[in-house]
PDB file of C-alpha atoms in Angstrom:
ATOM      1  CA  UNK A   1      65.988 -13.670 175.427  1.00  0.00           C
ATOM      2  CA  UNK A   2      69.111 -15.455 174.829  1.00  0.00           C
ATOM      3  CA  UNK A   3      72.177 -15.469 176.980  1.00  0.00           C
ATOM      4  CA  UNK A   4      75.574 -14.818 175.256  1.00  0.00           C
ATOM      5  CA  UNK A   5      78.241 -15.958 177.812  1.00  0.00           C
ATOM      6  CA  UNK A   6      82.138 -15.699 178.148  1.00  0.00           C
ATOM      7  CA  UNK A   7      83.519 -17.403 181.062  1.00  0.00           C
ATOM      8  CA  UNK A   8      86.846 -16.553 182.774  1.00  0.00           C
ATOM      9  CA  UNK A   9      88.190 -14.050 180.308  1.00  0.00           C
ATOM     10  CA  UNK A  10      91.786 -13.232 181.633  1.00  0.00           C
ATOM     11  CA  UNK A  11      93.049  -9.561 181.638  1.00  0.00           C
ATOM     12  CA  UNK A  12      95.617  -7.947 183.094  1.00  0.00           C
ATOM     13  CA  UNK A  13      95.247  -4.680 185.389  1.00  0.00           C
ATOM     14  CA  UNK A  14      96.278  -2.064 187.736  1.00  0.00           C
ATOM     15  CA  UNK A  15      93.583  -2.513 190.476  1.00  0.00           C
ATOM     16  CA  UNK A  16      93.809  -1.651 194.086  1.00  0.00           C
ATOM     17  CA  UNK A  17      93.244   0.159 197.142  1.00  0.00           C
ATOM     18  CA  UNK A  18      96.566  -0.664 198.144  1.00  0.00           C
ATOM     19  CA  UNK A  19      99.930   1.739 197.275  1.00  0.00           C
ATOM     20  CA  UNK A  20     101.579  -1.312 196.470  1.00  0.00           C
ATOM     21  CA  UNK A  21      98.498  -2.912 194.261  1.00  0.00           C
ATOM     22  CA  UNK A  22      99.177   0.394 192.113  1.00  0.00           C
ATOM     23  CA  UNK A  23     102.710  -0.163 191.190  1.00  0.00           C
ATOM     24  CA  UNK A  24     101.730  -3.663 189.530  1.00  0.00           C
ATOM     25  CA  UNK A  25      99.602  -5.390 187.352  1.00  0.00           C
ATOM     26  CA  UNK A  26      97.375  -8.547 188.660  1.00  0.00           C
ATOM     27  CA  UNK A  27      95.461 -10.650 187.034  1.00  0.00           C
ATOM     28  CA  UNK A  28      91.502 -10.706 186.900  1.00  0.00           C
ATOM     29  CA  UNK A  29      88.926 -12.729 185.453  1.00  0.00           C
ATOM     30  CA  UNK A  30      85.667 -11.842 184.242  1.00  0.00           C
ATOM     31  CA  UNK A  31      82.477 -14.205 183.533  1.00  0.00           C
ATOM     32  CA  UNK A  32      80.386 -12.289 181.523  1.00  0.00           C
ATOM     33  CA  UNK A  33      76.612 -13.277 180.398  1.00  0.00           C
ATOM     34  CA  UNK A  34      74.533 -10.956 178.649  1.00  0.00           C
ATOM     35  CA  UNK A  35      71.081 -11.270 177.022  1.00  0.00           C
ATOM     36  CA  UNK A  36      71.514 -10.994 173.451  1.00  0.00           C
ATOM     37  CA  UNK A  37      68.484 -12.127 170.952  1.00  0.00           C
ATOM     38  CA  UNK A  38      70.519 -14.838 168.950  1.00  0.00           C
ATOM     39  CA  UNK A  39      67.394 -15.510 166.567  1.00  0.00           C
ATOM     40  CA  UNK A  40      68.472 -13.373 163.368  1.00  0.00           C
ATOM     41  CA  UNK A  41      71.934 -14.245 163.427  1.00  0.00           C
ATOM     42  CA  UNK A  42      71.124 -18.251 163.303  1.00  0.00           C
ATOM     43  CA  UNK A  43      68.207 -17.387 160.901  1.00  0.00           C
ATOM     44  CA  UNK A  44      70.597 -16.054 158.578  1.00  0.00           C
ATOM     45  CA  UNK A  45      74.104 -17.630 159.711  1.00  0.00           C
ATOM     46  CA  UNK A  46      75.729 -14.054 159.372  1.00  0.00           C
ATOM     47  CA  UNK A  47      78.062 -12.666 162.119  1.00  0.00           C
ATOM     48  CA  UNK A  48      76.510  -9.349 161.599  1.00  0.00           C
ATOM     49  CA  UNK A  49      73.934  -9.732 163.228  1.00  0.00           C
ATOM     50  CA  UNK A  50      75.202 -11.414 166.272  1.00  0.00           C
ATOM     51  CA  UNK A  51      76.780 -10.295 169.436  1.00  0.00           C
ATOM     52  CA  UNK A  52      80.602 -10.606 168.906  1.00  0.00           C
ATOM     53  CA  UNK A  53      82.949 -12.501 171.461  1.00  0.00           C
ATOM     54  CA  UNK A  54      85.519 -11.777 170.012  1.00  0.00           C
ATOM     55  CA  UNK A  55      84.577  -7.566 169.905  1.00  0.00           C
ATOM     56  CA  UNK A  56      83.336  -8.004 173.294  1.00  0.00           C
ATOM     57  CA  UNK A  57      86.368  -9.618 175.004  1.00  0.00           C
ATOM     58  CA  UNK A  58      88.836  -7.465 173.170  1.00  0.00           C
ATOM     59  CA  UNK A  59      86.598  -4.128 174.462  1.00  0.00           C
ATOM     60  CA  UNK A  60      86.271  -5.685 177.969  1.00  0.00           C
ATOM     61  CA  UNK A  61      90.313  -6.509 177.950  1.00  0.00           C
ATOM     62  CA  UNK A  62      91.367  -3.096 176.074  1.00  0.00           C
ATOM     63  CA  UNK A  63      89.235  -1.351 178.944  1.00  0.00           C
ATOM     64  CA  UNK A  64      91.073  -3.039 182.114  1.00  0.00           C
ATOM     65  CA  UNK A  65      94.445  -2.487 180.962  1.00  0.00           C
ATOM     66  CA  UNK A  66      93.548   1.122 180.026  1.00  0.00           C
ATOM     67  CA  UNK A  67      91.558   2.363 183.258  1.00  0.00           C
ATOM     68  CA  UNK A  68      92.819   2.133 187.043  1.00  0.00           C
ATOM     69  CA  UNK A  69      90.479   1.294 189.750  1.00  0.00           C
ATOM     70  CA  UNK A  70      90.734   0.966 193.474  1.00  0.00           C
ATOM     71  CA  UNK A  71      87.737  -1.384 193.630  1.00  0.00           C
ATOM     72  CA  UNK A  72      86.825  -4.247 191.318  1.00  0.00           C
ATOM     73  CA  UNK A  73      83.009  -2.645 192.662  1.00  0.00           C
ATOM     74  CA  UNK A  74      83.929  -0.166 190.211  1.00  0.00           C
ATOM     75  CA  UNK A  75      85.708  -1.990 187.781  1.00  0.00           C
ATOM     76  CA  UNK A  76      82.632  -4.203 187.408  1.00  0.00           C
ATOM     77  CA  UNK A  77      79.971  -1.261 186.934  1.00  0.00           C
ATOM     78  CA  UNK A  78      82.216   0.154 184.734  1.00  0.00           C
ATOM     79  CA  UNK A  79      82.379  -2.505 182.346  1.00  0.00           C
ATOM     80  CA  UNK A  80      78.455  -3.674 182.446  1.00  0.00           C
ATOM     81  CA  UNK A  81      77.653  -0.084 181.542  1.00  0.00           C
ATOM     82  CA  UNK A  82      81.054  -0.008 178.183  1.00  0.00           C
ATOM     83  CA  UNK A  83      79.103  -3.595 176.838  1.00  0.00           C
ATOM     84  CA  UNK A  84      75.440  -2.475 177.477  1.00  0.00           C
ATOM     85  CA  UNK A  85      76.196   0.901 175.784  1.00  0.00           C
ATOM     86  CA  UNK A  86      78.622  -0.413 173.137  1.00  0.00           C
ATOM     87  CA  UNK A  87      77.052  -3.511 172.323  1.00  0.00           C
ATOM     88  CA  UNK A  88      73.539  -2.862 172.335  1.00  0.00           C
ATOM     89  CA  UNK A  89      72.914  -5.562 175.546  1.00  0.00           C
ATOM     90  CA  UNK A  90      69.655  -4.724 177.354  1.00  0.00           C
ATOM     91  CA  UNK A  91      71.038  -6.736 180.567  1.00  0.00           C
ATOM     92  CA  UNK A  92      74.254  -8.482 182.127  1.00  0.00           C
ATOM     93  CA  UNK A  93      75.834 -10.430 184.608  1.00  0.00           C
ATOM     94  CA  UNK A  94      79.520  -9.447 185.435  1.00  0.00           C
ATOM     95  CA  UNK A  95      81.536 -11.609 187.665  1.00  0.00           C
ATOM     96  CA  UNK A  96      85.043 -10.128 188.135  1.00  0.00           C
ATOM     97  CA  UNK A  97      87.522 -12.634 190.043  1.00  0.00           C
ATOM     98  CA  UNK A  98      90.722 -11.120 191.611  1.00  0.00           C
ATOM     99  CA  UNK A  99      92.504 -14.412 192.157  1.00  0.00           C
ATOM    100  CA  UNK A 100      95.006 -14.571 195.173  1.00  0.00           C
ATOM    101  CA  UNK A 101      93.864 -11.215 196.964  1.00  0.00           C
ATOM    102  CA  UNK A 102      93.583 -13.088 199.998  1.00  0.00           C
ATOM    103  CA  UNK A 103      96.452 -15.536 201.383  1.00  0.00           C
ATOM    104  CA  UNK A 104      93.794 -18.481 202.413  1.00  0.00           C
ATOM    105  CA  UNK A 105      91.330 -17.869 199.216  1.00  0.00           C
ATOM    106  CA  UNK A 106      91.659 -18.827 195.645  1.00  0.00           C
ATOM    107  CA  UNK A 107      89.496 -15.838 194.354  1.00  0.00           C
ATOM    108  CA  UNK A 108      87.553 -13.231 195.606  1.00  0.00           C
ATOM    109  CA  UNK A 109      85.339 -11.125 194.280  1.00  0.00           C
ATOM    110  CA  UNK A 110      81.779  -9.160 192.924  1.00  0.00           C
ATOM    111  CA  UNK A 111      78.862 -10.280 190.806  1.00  0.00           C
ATOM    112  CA  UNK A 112      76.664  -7.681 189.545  1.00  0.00           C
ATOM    113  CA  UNK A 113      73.497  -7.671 187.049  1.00  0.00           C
ATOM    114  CA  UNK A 114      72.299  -4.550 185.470  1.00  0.00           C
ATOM    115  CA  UNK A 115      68.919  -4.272 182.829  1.00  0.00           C
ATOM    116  CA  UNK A 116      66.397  -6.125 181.720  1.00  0.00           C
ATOM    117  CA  UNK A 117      66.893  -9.525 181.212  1.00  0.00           C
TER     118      UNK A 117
END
């Protein structure tokens, strides 16, 4: 299986356990690699039948701005199971980043995988 990757896709989002997280927006990143068999689509050069970065990133960045989470836990299962079920992708890797949510750290944050590689 191939991997399909998009690394440090910026979105902004209301995410927080925090009263004063959930009065503002914050930026987060997410890394996102998901097997995808890449085979037809180079066979036949045709976008069709490939997994679409640019669909992906604008479902993945629609979705964060949209939904409000306390945890980025949550926000990261939520979004492995929108691109497995929207997409078609029988396993991922999500690493969300929540840059500057702790004074002495650049990032913190989750990595999850979910399927079958």
């Amino acid at each position: 299986m191939d991997i399909v990757f998009i690394k440090q896709l910026e979105v902004i989002s209301t995410i927080g356990v925090y009263d004063w997280e959930k009065s503002l927006q914050q930026k987060l990143y997410f890394d996102l690699e998901m097997a995808f068999d890449n085979k037809p689509a180079a066979a036949s050069d045709d976008i069709n039948l490939a997994l679409n970065y640019f669909s992906v990133s604008q479902r993945v960045s629609q979705f964060a701005q949209t939904n409000q989470f306390e945890l980025i836990e949550t926000m990261a299962e939520s979004v492995a199971a929108l691109i497995m079920t929207e997409f078609s992708v029988p396993w991922i890797r999500v690493t969300l980043h929540k840059p500057g949510a702790l004074p002495k750290a650049q990032s913190l944050g989750v990595q999850i995988e979910r399927g079958t590689r």
